[in-house]
Amino acid sequence: MSQDCFAAIILAAGSGARMKSALPKVMHRIAGRPMIAYPLDALRPLSPAATLVVIGPQMDDIARIVAPVESVVQDPPLGTGDAVRAALTQLDGRLAPRGEIEEVIVLYGDTPFLATKTLSRLLAERRCTGAAVLVSGMRPADPGPYGRFVLAPDGTLERIVEAADATAAEQAIGLVNGGIMTIDARHLRELIEEIDRNNAKREFYLTDIVGIARRKGLVCRTVELPVEELIGINTRAELAEAEALMQQRLRRAAMDSGVTLIAPETVFLSADTRLGRDTVIEPNVTFGPGVMIAEGARICSFSYLEGATVGAGARVGPFARLRPGAVLERDVHVGNFVEIKAARLGVGAKANHLSYLGDSEIGAGTNVGAGTITCNYDGFNKFRTTIGEGVFIGSNSILVAPVTVGDGAYVAAGSVITHEVPADALSVARARQIDKPGRATELRARLRRKI
Ligand code: UD1
Ligand code: MG
């Protein structure tokens, strides 16, 4: 993709007051990923010469998430124009005409649906038209809080009026600011320096650079884009709408790649969920981040998976929970009310009912009976359980880790296993059964006399 050398600035320093949250807005998740990850993903294939994320004070979490992309702290956040000014301190000497960066693209961290090809289209369009500033526009059903575009008679962009400052006539304008701007690097600094705070919010609005550029005789333009790509998230309700839209896309992509979703609208995916061909997902399944499923598996209803790897032909659920580090090899069966954490089950192993298997290694072909628990935690430390191949663990067994059960061993039902079971041994670790013939009749008679 041929393009001029450009820098990208992503604004993420706003507190997101309308979210009413202790968490910075762009850290709220959509399909399991913080919102800020989406614009970064869209930019990456275009290889910007520099990418800067503007964050507010005490937003180290964002800096950590976006690393190795560089963050710049805007302290205090005084508006989107002030945020770009903060970012420019990192581009000193690099902007044209002296430096190599010809153009700067500014994105907002709260617009997660941007596509890479749209960004490259906006860069190309500004260059072709020679506009000093090119701004993405859209026509949402309700223009609500978005900045309104005031166009000149020749169709170029004259200024942007923020909703809070707009007259009734301006409020009625349907074409609004979608939030992405590409700016000629030669003019950027002087445009930003002229922004003032004479507005309803007492903020430095980035959008004011359009009017400033016009006054300098520079041309500004707009490109209209589909609303779905430019949706900005400012409230919890908008977050939920964005989640719904993202889920629709992910479900569609999964089905297009050969996965059966019996009731797609009840399956929740993460942006990074990988589902193999011919896998069937039954209704009401949730995938947290980090799940990979190979071909031809079946995930039955009401299962919850995160950080788990599931092999080909495996069967999970209904009502199973796979936690981070769960690895099920080919043809493993994990049934109802089974929880697996940091444990590997070898080819064809089965744990079909009511078990907790944590910090464990379970060999191929082993059968784990109903109600088996690995006791991996003593309140302070975690310990491992290692079970060999072809083992039979009887129902309601307790395996007190650290402990090893050798290949081919049998553990009798109801056992509490506290030390190694050798290969091919039968271990019975429970009180022996005592039978007292006739004593039930005597007991009953005695109890009846007491009434
Ligand atoms: C902004 C635009 C509006 C546009 C809308 C599109 C301005 C003044 N308004 O409004 O025209 O229609 O986006 O979604 O730009 N931020 C900072 N530092 C600050 C303030 C904000 O980095 O001091 C960041 C926020 O974290 C956010 C982004 O800039 O990611 C946009 O801020 P937000 O408050 O959401 O602006 P809107 O009111 O949505
Ligand atoms: Mg916004």
CSV table of N, CA, C and O in Angstrom, one decimal, residues 6 27 68-69 89 102 189 220 249 257 271 303 307 337 388 398 403 425:
chain,number,residue,atom,x,y,z
A,6,PHE,N,3.2,8.9,7.6
A,6,PHE,CA,2.2,9.6,8.4
A,6,PHE,C,2.4,9.1,9.9
A,6,PHE,O,2.9,8.0,10.2
A,27,MET,N,-10.9,1.5,28.6
A,27,MET,CA,-10.5,0.2,29.1
A,27,MET,C,-11.8,-0.7,29.2
A,27,MET,O,-11.7,-1.9,29.5
A,68,PRO,N,3.9,-2.2,23.0
A,68,PRO,CA,5.0,-1.2,22.9
A,68,PRO,C,4.6,0.1,22.2
A,68,PRO,O,5.5,1.0,22.0
A,69,VAL,N,3.3,0.3,21.9
A,69,VAL,CA,2.9,1.6,21.3
A,69,VAL,C,3.1,2.7,22.5
A,69,VAL,O,2.8,2.4,23.6
A,89,THR,N,4.2,17.1,21.3
A,89,THR,CA,5.5,17.3,22.0
A,89,THR,C,6.4,16.1,21.7
A,89,THR,O,7.6,16.2,21.7
A,102,GLU,N,4.5,13.6,6.8
A,102,GLU,CA,3.7,14.5,5.9
A,102,GLU,C,2.3,14.7,6.4
A,102,GLU,O,1.7,15.7,6.0
A,189,ARG,N,0.6,22.1,13.6
A,189,ARG,CA,1.0,22.8,14.9
A,189,ARG,C,0.3,24.2,15.0
A,189,ARG,O,-0.2,24.5,16.0
A,220,CYS,N,-10.8,22.6,3.8
A,220,CYS,CA,-11.1,21.4,4.6
A,220,CYS,C,-12.3,20.6,3.9
A,220,CYS,O,-13.2,21.2,3.3
A,249,ARG,N,-21.1,-9.5,14.3
A,249,ARG,CA,-20.0,-9.7,13.3
A,249,ARG,C,-19.2,-11.0,13.6
A,249,ARG,O,-18.9,-11.7,12.7
A,257,SER,N,-16.9,-19.3,8.5
A,257,SER,CA,-15.7,-20.2,8.4
A,257,SER,C,-16.1,-21.6,8.7
A,257,SER,O,-15.2,-22.5,8.9
A,271,ALA,N,-13.2,-11.4,20.8
A,271,ALA,CA,-12.6,-11.0,19.5
A,271,ALA,C,-11.5,-12.0,19.1
A,271,ALA,O,-11.3,-12.2,17.9
A,303,SER,N,-22.1,-23.8,28.7
A,303,SER,CA,-20.7,-23.9,29.1
A,303,SER,C,-20.1,-22.5,29.0
A,303,SER,O,-20.5,-21.6,28.3
A,307,GLY,N,-9.5,-18.9,28.1
A,307,GLY,CA,-8.1,-19.3,28.1
A,307,GLY,C,-7.9,-20.8,28.0
A,307,GLY,O,-7.0,-21.4,28.5
A,337,PHE,N,-21.2,-29.9,34.9
A,337,PHE,CA,-20.7,-29.5,36.2
A,337,PHE,C,-19.2,-29.9,36.5
A,337,PHE,O,-18.9,-30.4,37.6
A,388,GLY,N,-1.6,-40.8,35.3
A,388,GLY,CA,-1.1,-41.4,34.1
A,388,GLY,C,-2.1,-41.8,33.1
A,388,GLY,O,-3.3,-41.3,33.2
A,398,ILE,N,-10.9,-38.1,46.2
A,398,ILE,CA,-10.3,-36.9,46.5
A,398,ILE,C,-8.8,-37.1,46.3
A,398,ILE,O,-8.2,-38.0,46.9
A,403,VAL,N,0.4,-35.1,44.3
A,403,VAL,CA,0.2,-36.6,44.3
A,403,VAL,C,0.3,-37.1,42.8
A,403,VAL,O,0.0,-36.4,41.9
A,425,ALA,N,-1.5,-50.4,40.1
A,425,ALA,CA,-2.0,-50.8,41.5
A,425,ALA,C,-3.5,-50.5,41.6
A,425,ALA,O,-4.0,-49.7,40.9
